Coordinates of C-alpha atoms and ligand atoms in Angstrom, one line a residue:
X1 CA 8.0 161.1 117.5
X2 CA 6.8 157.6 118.0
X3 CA 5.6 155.6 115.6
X4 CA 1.9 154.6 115.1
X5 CA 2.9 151.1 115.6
X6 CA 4.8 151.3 118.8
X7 CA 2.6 149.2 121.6
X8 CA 2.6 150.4 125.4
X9 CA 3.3 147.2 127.7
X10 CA 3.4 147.3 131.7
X11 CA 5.2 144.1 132.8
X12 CA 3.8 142.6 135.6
X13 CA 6.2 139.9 137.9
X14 CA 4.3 137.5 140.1
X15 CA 6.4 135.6 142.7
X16 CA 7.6 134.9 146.6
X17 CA 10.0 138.0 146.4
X18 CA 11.1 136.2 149.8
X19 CA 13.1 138.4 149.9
X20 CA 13.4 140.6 147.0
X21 CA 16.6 140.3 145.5
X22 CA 18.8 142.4 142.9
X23 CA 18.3 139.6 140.1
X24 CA 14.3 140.0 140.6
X25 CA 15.1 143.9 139.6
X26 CA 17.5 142.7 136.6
X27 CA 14.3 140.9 135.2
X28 CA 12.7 144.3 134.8
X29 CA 15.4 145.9 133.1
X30 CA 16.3 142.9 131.0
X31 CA 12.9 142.1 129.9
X32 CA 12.7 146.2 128.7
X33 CA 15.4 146.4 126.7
X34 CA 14.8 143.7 125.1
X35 CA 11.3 144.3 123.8
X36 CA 12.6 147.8 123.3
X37 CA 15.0 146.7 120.7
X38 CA 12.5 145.0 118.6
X39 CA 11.2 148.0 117.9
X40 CA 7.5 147.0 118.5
X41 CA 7.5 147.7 122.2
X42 CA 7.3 150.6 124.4
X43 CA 7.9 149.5 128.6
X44 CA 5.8 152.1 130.1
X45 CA 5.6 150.7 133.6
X46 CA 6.5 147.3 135.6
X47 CA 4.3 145.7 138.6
X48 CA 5.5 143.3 141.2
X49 CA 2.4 141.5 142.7
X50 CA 4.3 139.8 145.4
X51 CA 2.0 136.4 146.0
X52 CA -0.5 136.2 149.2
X53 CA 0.6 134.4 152.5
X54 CA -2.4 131.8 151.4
X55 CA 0.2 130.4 148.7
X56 CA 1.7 128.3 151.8
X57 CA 5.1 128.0 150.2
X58 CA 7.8 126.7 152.9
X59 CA 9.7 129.5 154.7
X60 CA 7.3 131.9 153.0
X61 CA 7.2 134.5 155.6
X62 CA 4.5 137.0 155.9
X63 CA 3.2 139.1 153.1
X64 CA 3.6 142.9 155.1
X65 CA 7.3 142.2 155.2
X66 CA 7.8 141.1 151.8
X67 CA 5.6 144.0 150.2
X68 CA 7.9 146.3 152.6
X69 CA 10.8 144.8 151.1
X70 CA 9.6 145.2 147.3
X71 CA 8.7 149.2 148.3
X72 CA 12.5 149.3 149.7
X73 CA 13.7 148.0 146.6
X74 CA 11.6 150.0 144.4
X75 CA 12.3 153.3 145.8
X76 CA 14.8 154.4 143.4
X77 CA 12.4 152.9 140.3
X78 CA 11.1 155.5 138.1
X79 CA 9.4 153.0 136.6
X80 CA 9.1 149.7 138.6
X81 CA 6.1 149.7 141.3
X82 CA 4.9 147.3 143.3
X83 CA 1.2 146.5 144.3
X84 CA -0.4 144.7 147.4
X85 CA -4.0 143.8 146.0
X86 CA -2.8 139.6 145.1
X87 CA -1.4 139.7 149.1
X88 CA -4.4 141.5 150.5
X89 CA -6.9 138.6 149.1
X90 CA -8.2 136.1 151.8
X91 CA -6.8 133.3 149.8
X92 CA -4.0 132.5 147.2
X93 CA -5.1 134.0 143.9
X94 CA -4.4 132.0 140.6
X95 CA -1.8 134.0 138.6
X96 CA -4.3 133.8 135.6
X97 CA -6.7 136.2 137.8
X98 CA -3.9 138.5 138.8
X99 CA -3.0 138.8 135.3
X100 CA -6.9 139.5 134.5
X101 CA -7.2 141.8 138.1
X102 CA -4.3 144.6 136.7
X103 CA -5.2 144.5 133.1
X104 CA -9.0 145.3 133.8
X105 CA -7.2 148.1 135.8
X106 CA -5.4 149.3 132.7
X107 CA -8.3 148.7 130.3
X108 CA -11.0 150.7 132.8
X109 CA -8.0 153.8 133.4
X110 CA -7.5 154.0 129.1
X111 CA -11.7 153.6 128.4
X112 CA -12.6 155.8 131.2
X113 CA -15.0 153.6 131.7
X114 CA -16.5 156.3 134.3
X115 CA -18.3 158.0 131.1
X116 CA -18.9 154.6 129.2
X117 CA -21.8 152.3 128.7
X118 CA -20.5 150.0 132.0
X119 CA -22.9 147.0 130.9
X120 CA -21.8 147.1 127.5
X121 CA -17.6 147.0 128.3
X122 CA -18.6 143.5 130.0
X123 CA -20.4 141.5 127.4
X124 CA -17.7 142.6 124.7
X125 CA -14.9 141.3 126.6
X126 CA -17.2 138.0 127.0
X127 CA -17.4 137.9 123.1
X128 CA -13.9 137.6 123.0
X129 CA -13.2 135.9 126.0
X130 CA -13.4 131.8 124.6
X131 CA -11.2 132.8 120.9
X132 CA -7.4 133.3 122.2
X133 CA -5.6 132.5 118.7
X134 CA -4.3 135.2 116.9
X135 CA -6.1 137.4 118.7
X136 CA -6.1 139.4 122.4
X137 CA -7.5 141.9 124.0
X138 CA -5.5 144.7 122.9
X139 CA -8.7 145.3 119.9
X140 CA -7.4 149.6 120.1
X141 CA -4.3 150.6 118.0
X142 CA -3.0 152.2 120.8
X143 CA -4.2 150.0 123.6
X144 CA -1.4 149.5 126.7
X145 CA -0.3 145.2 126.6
X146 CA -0.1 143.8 129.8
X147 CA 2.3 141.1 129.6
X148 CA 3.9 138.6 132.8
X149 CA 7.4 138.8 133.3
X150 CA 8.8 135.5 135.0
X151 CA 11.9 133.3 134.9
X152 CA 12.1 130.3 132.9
X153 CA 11.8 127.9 136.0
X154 CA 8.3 129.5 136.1
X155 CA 7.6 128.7 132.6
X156 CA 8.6 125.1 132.9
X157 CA 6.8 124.5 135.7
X158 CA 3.6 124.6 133.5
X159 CA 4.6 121.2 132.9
X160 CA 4.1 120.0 136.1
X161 CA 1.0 118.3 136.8
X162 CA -1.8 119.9 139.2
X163 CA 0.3 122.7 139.1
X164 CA -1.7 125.1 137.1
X165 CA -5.1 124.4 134.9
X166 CA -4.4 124.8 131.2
X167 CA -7.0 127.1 130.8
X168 CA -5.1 129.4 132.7
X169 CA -2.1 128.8 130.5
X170 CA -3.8 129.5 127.7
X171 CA -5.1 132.8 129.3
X172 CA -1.8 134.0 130.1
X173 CA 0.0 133.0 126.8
X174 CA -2.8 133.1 124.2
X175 CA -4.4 136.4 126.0
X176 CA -2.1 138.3 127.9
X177 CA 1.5 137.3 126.7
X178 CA 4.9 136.0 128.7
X179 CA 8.5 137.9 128.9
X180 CA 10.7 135.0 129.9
X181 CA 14.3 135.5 131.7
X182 CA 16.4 132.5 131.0
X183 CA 17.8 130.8 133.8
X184 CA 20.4 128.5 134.4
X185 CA 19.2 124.8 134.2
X186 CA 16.6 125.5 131.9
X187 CA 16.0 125.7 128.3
X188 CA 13.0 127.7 127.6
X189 CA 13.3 127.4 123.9
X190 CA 13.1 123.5 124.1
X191 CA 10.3 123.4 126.5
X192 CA 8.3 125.4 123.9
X193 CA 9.0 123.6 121.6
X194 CA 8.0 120.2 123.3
X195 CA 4.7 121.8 124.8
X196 CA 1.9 121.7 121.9
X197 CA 0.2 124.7 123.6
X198 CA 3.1 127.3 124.3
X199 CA 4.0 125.9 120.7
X200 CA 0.5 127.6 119.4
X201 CA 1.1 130.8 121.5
X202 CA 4.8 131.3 120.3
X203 CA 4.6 134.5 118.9
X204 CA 3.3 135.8 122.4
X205 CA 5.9 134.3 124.2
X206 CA 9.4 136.5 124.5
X207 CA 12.4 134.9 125.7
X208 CA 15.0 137.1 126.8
X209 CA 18.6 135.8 127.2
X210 CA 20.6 137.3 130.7
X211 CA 24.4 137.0 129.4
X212 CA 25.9 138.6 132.2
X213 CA 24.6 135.2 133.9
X214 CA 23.5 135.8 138.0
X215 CA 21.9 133.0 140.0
X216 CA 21.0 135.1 143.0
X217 CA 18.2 133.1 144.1
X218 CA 16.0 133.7 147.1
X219 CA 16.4 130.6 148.4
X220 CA 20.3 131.0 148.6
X221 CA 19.4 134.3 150.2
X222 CA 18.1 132.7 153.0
X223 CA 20.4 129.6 153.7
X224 CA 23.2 132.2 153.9
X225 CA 21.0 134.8 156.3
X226 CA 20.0 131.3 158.7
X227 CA 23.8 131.1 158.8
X228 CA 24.9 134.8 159.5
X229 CA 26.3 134.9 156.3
X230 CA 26.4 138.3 154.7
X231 CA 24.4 139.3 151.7
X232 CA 25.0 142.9 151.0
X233 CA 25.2 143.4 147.6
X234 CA 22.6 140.8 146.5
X235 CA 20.0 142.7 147.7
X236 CA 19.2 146.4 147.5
X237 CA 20.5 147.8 151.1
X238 CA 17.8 149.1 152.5
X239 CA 16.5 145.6 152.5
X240 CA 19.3 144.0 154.2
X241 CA 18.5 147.1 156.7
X242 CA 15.0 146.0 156.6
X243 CA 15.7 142.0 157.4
X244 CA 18.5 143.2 160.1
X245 CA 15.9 145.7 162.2
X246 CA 13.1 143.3 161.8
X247 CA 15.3 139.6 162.6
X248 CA 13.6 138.1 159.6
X249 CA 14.7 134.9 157.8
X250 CA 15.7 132.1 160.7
X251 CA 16.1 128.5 161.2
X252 CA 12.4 128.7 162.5
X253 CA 11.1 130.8 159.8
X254 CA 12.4 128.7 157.2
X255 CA 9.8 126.1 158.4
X256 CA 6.9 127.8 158.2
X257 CA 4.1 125.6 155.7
X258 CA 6.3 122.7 156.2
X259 CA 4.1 120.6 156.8
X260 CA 1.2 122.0 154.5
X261 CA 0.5 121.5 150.6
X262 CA 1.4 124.1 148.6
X263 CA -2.2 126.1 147.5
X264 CA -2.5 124.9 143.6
X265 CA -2.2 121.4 144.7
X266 CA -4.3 121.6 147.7
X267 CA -6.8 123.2 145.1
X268 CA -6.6 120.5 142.1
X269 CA -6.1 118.0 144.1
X270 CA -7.7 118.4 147.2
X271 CA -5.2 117.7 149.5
X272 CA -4.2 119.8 152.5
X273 CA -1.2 118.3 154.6
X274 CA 1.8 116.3 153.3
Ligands
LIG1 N1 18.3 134.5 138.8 C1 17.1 134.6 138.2 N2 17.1 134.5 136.8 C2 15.9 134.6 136.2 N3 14.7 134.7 136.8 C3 14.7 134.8 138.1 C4 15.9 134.7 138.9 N4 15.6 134.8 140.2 C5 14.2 134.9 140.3 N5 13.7 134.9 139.0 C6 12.2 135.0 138.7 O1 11.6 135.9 139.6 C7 10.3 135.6 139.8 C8 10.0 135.6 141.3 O2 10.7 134.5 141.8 P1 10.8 134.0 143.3 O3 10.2 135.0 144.2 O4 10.4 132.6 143.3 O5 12.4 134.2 143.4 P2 13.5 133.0 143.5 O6 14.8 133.8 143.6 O7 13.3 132.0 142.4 O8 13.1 132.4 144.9 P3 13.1 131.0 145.5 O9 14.5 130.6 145.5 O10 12.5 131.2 146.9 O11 12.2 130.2 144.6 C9 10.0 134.2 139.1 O12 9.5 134.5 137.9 C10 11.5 133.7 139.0 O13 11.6 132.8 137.9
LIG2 N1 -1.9 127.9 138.9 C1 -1.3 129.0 139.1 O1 -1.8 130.1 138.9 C2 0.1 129.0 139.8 C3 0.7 127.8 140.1 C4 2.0 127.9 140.7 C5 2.6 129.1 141.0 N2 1.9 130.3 140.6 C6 2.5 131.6 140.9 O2 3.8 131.7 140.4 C7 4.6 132.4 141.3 C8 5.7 131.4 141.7 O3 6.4 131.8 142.7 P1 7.5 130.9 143.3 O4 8.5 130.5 142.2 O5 8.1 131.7 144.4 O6 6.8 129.6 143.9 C9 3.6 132.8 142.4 O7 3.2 134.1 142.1 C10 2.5 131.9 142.3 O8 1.2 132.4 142.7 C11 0.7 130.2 140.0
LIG3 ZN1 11.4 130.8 142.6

Protein backbone atom coordinates (compact mmCIF):
# COMPACT_ATOMS: atom_id res chain seq x y z
CA UNK A 1 0.00 0.00 0.00
CA UNK A 2 1.18 3.47 -0.38
CA UNK A 3 2.40 5.42 2.12
CA UNK A 4 0.55 8.41 3.81
CA UNK A 5 3.24 10.59 2.66
CA UNK A 6 3.43 9.73 -1.02
CA UNK A 7 2.32 13.18 -3.05
CA UNK A 8 0.31 12.84 -6.48
CA UNK A 9 2.08 15.15 -9.14
CA UNK A 10 0.78 15.74 -12.92
CA UNK A 11 3.71 17.22 -14.79
CA UNK A 12 2.79 19.67 -17.09
CA UNK A 13 5.38 20.64 -20.33
CA UNK A 14 4.87 23.97 -21.93
CA UNK A 15 6.65 24.59 -25.23
CA UNK A 16 6.73 25.01 -29.33
CA UNK A 17 6.53 21.10 -29.73
CA UNK A 18 7.46 22.35 -33.43
CA UNK A 19 7.44 19.43 -34.05
CA UNK A 20 7.18 17.15 -31.21
CA UNK A 21 10.15 15.16 -30.96
CA UNK A 22 11.22 11.74 -29.15
CA UNK A 23 13.48 13.79 -26.56
CA UNK A 24 10.24 15.98 -25.59
CA UNK A 25 8.76 12.36 -24.62
CA UNK A 26 12.15 11.30 -22.71
CA UNK A 27 11.42 14.54 -20.50
CA UNK A 28 8.28 12.78 -19.28
CA UNK A 29 9.79 9.63 -18.45
CA UNK A 30 12.95 11.03 -17.07
CA UNK A 31 11.37 13.59 -14.97
CA UNK A 32 9.03 10.42 -13.38
CA UNK A 33 11.48 8.24 -12.46
CA UNK A 34 13.27 10.49 -10.98
CA UNK A 35 10.80 11.97 -8.54
CA UNK A 36 9.69 8.43 -8.20
CA UNK A 37 12.98 7.29 -6.64
CA UNK A 38 12.90 9.91 -3.94
CA UNK A 39 10.27 8.25 -2.64
CA UNK A 40 8.20 11.39 -2.04
CA UNK A 41 6.50 11.38 -5.44
CA UNK A 42 3.88 9.57 -7.13
CA UNK A 43 3.56 10.74 -11.35
CA UNK A 44 0.01 10.31 -11.83
CA UNK A 45 -0.38 11.97 -15.18
CA UNK A 46 1.79 14.37 -17.59
CA UNK A 47 0.22 17.46 -19.81
CA UNK A 48 1.75 18.98 -22.87
CA UNK A 49 0.24 22.48 -23.32
CA UNK A 50 1.73 23.07 -26.67
CA UNK A 51 1.96 27.20 -26.76
CA UNK A 52 -0.65 29.35 -28.91
CA UNK A 53 0.16 30.64 -32.53
CA UNK A 54 0.05 34.26 -30.64
CA UNK A 55 3.62 33.32 -29.21
CA UNK A 56 4.98 34.58 -32.75
CA UNK A 57 8.13 32.38 -32.43
CA UNK A 58 10.03 32.22 -36.01
CA UNK A 59 9.03 29.17 -38.13
CA UNK A 60 6.35 28.50 -35.49
CA UNK A 61 3.87 26.94 -37.66
CA UNK A 62 0.22 26.75 -36.83
CA UNK A 63 -1.12 25.44 -33.55
CA UNK A 64 -3.86 22.52 -35.21
CA UNK A 65 -0.81 20.85 -36.67
CA UNK A 66 1.35 20.91 -33.77
CA UNK A 67 -1.56 19.72 -31.23
CA UNK A 68 -2.09 16.94 -34.06
CA UNK A 69 1.35 16.05 -33.76
CA UNK A 70 1.50 15.92 -29.79
CA UNK A 71 -1.95 13.53 -30.04
CA UNK A 72 0.18 11.29 -32.72
CA UNK A 73 2.88 11.08 -30.29
CA UNK A 74 0.87 10.50 -27.37
CA UNK A 75 -1.16 7.76 -28.57
CA UNK A 76 0.75 5.00 -27.18
CA UNK A 77 0.98 7.16 -23.52
CA UNK A 78 -0.86 5.60 -20.85
CA UNK A 79 -0.10 8.39 -19.04
CA UNK A 80 1.11 11.38 -21.10
CA UNK A 81 -1.81 13.64 -22.57
CA UNK A 82 -1.86 16.49 -24.22
CA UNK A 83 -4.29 19.60 -23.97
CA UNK A 84 -5.31 22.41 -26.54
CA UNK A 85 -6.88 25.08 -24.05
CA UNK A 86 -3.16 27.50 -23.96
CA UNK A 87 -3.49 27.16 -28.19
CA UNK A 88 -7.22 27.86 -28.31
CA UNK A 89 -6.72 31.41 -26.38
CA UNK A 90 -6.90 34.51 -28.64
CA UNK A 91 -3.55 35.58 -27.48
CA UNK A 92 -0.19 34.10 -26.07
CA UNK A 93 -0.84 33.06 -22.54
CA UNK A 94 1.93 33.69 -19.86
CA UNK A 95 3.25 30.24 -18.73
CA UNK A 96 2.48 31.50 -15.07
CA UNK A 97 -1.39 31.39 -16.08
CA UNK A 98 -1.19 28.06 -17.76
CA UNK A 99 0.38 26.70 -14.82
CA UNK A 100 -2.50 28.45 -12.63
CA UNK A 101 -5.30 27.43 -15.70
CA UNK A 102 -4.62 23.27 -15.19
CA UNK A 103 -4.03 23.30 -11.49
CA UNK A 104 -7.45 25.10 -10.78
CA UNK A 105 -8.57 22.16 -12.97
CA UNK A 106 -7.02 19.66 -10.65
CA UNK A 107 -7.96 21.53 -7.40
CA UNK A 108 -11.92 22.04 -8.69
CA UNK A 109 -11.95 17.87 -9.99
CA UNK A 110 -10.29 16.81 -6.13
CA UNK A 111 -12.79 19.53 -4.09
CA UNK A 112 -15.77 18.77 -6.15
CA UNK A 113 -16.22 22.12 -5.96
CA UNK A 114 -19.84 21.25 -7.62
CA UNK A 115 -21.11 20.59 -3.87
CA UNK A 116 -18.83 23.36 -2.22
CA UNK A 117 -19.30 26.84 -0.98
CA UNK A 118 -17.99 28.30 -4.73
CA UNK A 119 -17.44 31.89 -3.08
CA UNK A 120 -15.65 30.58 -0.28
CA UNK A 121 -12.85 28.28 -2.45
CA UNK A 122 -11.91 31.89 -4.04
CA UNK A 123 -11.10 34.09 -1.15
CA UNK A 124 -8.96 31.17 0.52
CA UNK A 125 -6.86 30.79 -2.38
CA UNK A 126 -6.53 34.73 -2.21
CA UNK A 127 -5.37 34.38 1.50
CA UNK A 128 -2.59 32.48 0.38
CA UNK A 129 -2.00 33.83 -2.90
CA UNK A 130 0.81 36.85 -1.80
CA UNK A 131 2.93 34.18 1.01
CA UNK A 132 4.88 31.73 -1.52
CA UNK A 133 7.84 30.65 1.05
CA UNK A 134 7.63 27.52 2.54
CA UNK A 135 4.40 27.14 1.62
CA UNK A 136 1.95 26.18 -1.62
CA UNK A 137 -1.09 25.41 -2.42
CA UNK A 138 -1.09 21.87 -1.84
CA UNK A 139 -2.79 22.79 2.09
CA UNK A 140 -4.56 18.75 1.88
CA UNK A 141 -2.32 15.77 2.84
CA UNK A 142 -3.36 14.16 -0.09
CA UNK A 143 -3.67 17.02 -2.51
CA UNK A 144 -2.34 16.14 -6.34
CA UNK A 145 1.13 18.79 -7.03
CA UNK A 146 1.09 20.21 -10.17
CA UNK A 147 4.54 20.81 -11.12
CA UNK A 148 6.28 22.32 -14.91
CA UNK A 149 8.47 20.11 -16.51
CA UNK A 150 10.97 22.03 -18.87
CA UNK A 151 14.58 21.76 -20.03
CA UNK A 152 17.28 23.70 -18.49
CA UNK A 153 17.49 26.27 -21.48
CA UNK A 154 13.97 27.18 -20.29
CA UNK A 155 15.10 27.63 -16.85
CA UNK A 156 18.01 29.88 -17.74
CA UNK A 157 16.20 31.92 -19.84
CA UNK A 158 14.56 33.48 -16.60
CA UNK A 159 17.57 35.38 -16.71
CA UNK A 160 16.99 37.08 -19.65
CA UNK A 161 15.56 40.38 -19.36
CA UNK A 162 11.83 41.27 -20.56
CA UNK A 163 11.59 37.82 -20.94
CA UNK A 164 9.24 36.86 -18.14
CA UNK A 165 8.04 39.11 -14.97
CA UNK A 166 9.45 37.89 -11.74
CA UNK A 167 6.29 37.54 -10.29
CA UNK A 168 5.64 34.91 -12.49
CA UNK A 169 8.83 33.20 -11.49
CA UNK A 170 8.08 33.27 -8.19
CA UNK A 171 4.57 31.77 -9.03
CA UNK A 172 5.91 28.99 -10.76
CA UNK A 173 8.87 28.11 -8.40
CA UNK A 174 7.67 29.32 -4.97
CA UNK A 175 3.94 28.04 -5.81
CA UNK A 176 3.78 25.42 -8.21
CA UNK A 177 7.33 23.84 -8.43
CA UNK A 178 9.84 23.06 -11.55
CA UNK A 179 11.17 19.41 -12.81
CA UNK A 180 14.24 20.44 -14.81
CA UNK A 181 15.95 18.12 -17.71
CA UNK A 182 19.51 19.13 -18.04
CA UNK A 183 20.70 19.96 -21.33
CA UNK A 184 23.79 20.23 -22.93
CA UNK A 185 25.29 23.85 -22.71
CA UNK A 186 23.78 24.51 -19.53
CA UNK A 187 24.40 24.21 -15.95
CA UNK A 188 21.18 24.36 -14.07
CA UNK A 189 22.83 23.87 -10.79
CA UNK A 190 25.02 27.10 -11.21
CA UNK A 191 22.33 29.20 -12.54
CA UNK A 192 20.43 28.45 -9.20
CA UNK A 193 22.84 29.11 -7.52
CA UNK A 194 23.70 32.55 -9.02
CA UNK A 195 19.86 33.67 -9.17
CA UNK A 196 18.86 35.00 -5.49
CA UNK A 197 15.28 33.90 -6.18
CA UNK A 198 15.49 30.24 -7.64
CA UNK A 199 18.12 30.25 -4.65
CA UNK A 200 15.03 30.87 -2.11
CA UNK A 201 12.80 28.32 -4.02
CA UNK A 202 15.48 25.49 -4.14
CA UNK A 203 13.78 22.93 -2.44
CA UNK A 204 10.90 23.22 -5.16
CA UNK A 205 13.13 23.04 -7.91
CA UNK A 206 14.12 19.28 -9.19
CA UNK A 207 16.93 18.87 -11.46
CA UNK A 208 16.96 15.73 -13.17
CA UNK A 209 20.26 14.54 -14.93
CA UNK A 210 19.58 12.73 -18.75
CA UNK A 211 22.93 10.49 -18.85
CA UNK A 212 22.07 8.73 -21.85
CA UNK A 213 22.71 12.45 -23.29
CA UNK A 214 20.22 13.23 -26.73
CA UNK A 215 20.23 16.72 -28.27
CA UNK A 216 17.29 16.12 -30.60
CA UNK A 217 16.16 19.53 -30.81
CA UNK A 218 13.29 20.86 -32.86
CA UNK A 219 15.13 23.22 -34.50
CA UNK A 220 17.58 20.53 -35.99
CA UNK A 221 14.37 18.78 -36.84
CA UNK A 222 13.58 21.28 -39.13
CA UNK A 223 16.83 22.36 -40.84
CA UNK A 224 17.15 18.68 -41.84
CA UNK A 225 13.19 18.37 -43.08
CA UNK A 226 13.94 22.04 -45.22
CA UNK A 227 16.71 19.92 -46.69
CA UNK A 228 15.01 16.48 -47.36
CA UNK A 229 16.93 15.01 -44.90
CA UNK A 230 15.41 12.10 -43.17
CA UNK A 231 14.27 12.08 -39.49
CA UNK A 232 12.71 8.77 -38.77
CA UNK A 233 13.61 7.77 -35.57
CA UNK A 234 13.73 11.28 -33.95
CA UNK A 235 10.28 11.52 -33.95
CA UNK A 236 7.49 9.12 -33.23
CA UNK A 237 6.38 7.81 -36.89
CA UNK A 238 3.27 8.66 -37.17
CA UNK A 239 4.46 12.15 -36.94
CA UNK A 240 6.93 12.01 -39.67
CA UNK A 241 3.64 10.44 -41.53
CA UNK A 242 1.85 13.43 -40.29
CA UNK A 243 4.61 16.15 -41.63
CA UNK A 244 4.98 13.91 -45.02
CA UNK A 245 0.93 13.95 -45.82
CA UNK A 246 0.56 17.44 -44.73
CA UNK A 247 4.13 19.13 -46.57
CA UNK A 248 4.90 20.84 -43.30
CA UNK A 249 8.19 22.32 -42.28
CA UNK A 250 9.72 24.40 -45.59
CA UNK A 251 12.14 26.99 -46.51
CA UNK A 252 8.85 29.30 -46.45
CA UNK A 253 7.56 28.07 -43.29
CA UNK A 254 10.64 28.54 -41.50
CA UNK A 255 10.01 32.30 -41.88
CA UNK A 256 6.94 32.77 -40.57
CA UNK A 257 7.16 35.72 -37.45
CA UNK A 258 10.36 36.73 -38.99
CA UNK A 259 9.93 39.78 -38.99
CA UNK A 260 7.68 40.14 -35.64
CA UNK A 261 8.72 40.36 -31.81
CA UNK A 262 8.44 37.52 -30.01
CA UNK A 263 4.98 37.97 -27.60
CA UNK A 264 6.81 38.49 -24.01
CA UNK A 265 8.81 41.19 -25.39
CA UNK A 266 6.22 42.76 -27.43
CA UNK A 267 4.32 42.68 -23.98
CA UNK A 268 7.05 44.18 -21.51
CA UNK A 269 8.36 46.15 -23.83
CA UNK A 270 5.99 47.30 -26.11
CA UNK A 271 7.46 46.65 -29.18
CA UNK A 272 5.91 44.82 -32.09
CA UNK A 273 8.24 44.47 -35.20
CA UNK A 274 12.10 44.04 -35.27
N1 LIG B 1 17.10 17.58 -25.81
C1 LIG B 1 16.42 18.13 -24.80
N2 LIG B 1 16.85 18.00 -23.51
C2 LIG B 1 16.15 18.57 -22.48
N3 LIG B 1 15.02 19.30 -22.65
C3 LIG B 1 14.56 19.47 -23.89
C4 LIG B 1 15.22 18.89 -25.03
N4 LIG B 1 14.52 19.23 -26.15
C5 LIG B 1 13.50 20.00 -25.73
N5 LIG B 1 13.50 20.14 -24.38
C6 LIG B 1 12.53 20.91 -23.57
O1 LIG B 1 11.24 20.66 -24.09
C7 LIG B 1 10.39 21.80 -23.86
C8 LIG B 1 9.73 22.22 -25.15
O2 LIG B 1 10.76 22.71 -25.96
P1 LIG B 1 10.65 23.22 -27.42
O3 LIG B 1 9.29 22.99 -27.97
O4 LIG B 1 11.24 24.57 -27.50
O5 LIG B 1 11.62 22.16 -28.13
P2 LIG B 1 13.06 22.38 -28.66
O6 LIG B 1 13.53 21.05 -29.14
O7 LIG B 1 13.89 23.12 -27.65
O8 LIG B 1 12.70 23.31 -29.90
P3 LIG B 1 13.45 24.54 -30.53
O9 LIG B 1 14.73 23.98 -31.07
O10 LIG B 1 12.47 24.97 -31.61
O11 LIG B 1 13.62 25.56 -29.44
C9 LIG B 1 11.31 22.88 -23.27
O12 LIG B 1 11.14 22.86 -21.87
C10 LIG B 1 12.70 22.42 -23.67
O13 LIG B 1 13.69 22.87 -22.78
N1 LIG C 1 6.87 35.10 -19.51
C1 LIG C 1 6.49 33.89 -19.83
O1 LIG C 1 5.54 33.36 -19.30
C2 LIG C 1 7.28 33.15 -20.89
C3 LIG C 1 8.36 33.72 -21.54
C4 LIG C 1 9.00 32.98 -22.52
C5 LIG C 1 8.57 31.70 -22.85
N2 LIG C 1 7.51 31.19 -22.18
C6 LIG C 1 7.00 29.85 -22.51
O2 LIG C 1 8.04 28.93 -22.51
C7 LIG C 1 7.87 28.01 -23.56
C8 LIG C 1 9.14 28.14 -24.39
O3 LIG C 1 9.03 27.58 -25.58
P1 LIG C 1 10.24 27.71 -26.63
O4 LIG C 1 11.48 27.19 -25.93
O5 LIG C 1 9.82 26.87 -27.79
O6 LIG C 1 10.39 29.17 -26.99
C9 LIG C 1 6.56 28.40 -24.27
O7 LIG C 1 5.53 27.61 -23.74
C10 LIG C 1 6.35 29.85 -23.86
O8 LIG C 1 4.98 30.25 -23.75
C11 LIG C 1 6.87 31.88 -21.22
ZN1 LIG D 1 13.33 25.25 -27.32
Amino acid sequence: MEGQDVTKVVLLACGSFNPITNMHLRMFELARDHLEDTGQYRVVKGIISPVGDGYKKKGLIEACHRLAMVRLATEDSDWITVDAWETLQPEWVETAKVVRHHFDEIFTVEENIDDVDTVKYPKKRRIEENNFEGSSVYKRRDATQLMLLCGADVLESFGIPNLWKQEDIDEIVGRYGLVCITRSGNDPHKFIHQSDTLWKYRKNIHVVPEWVTNEISATQVRRALRRGRSVRYLLPDRVVHYIQENGLYSAESEQKNADVVLAPFQRYTGASSS
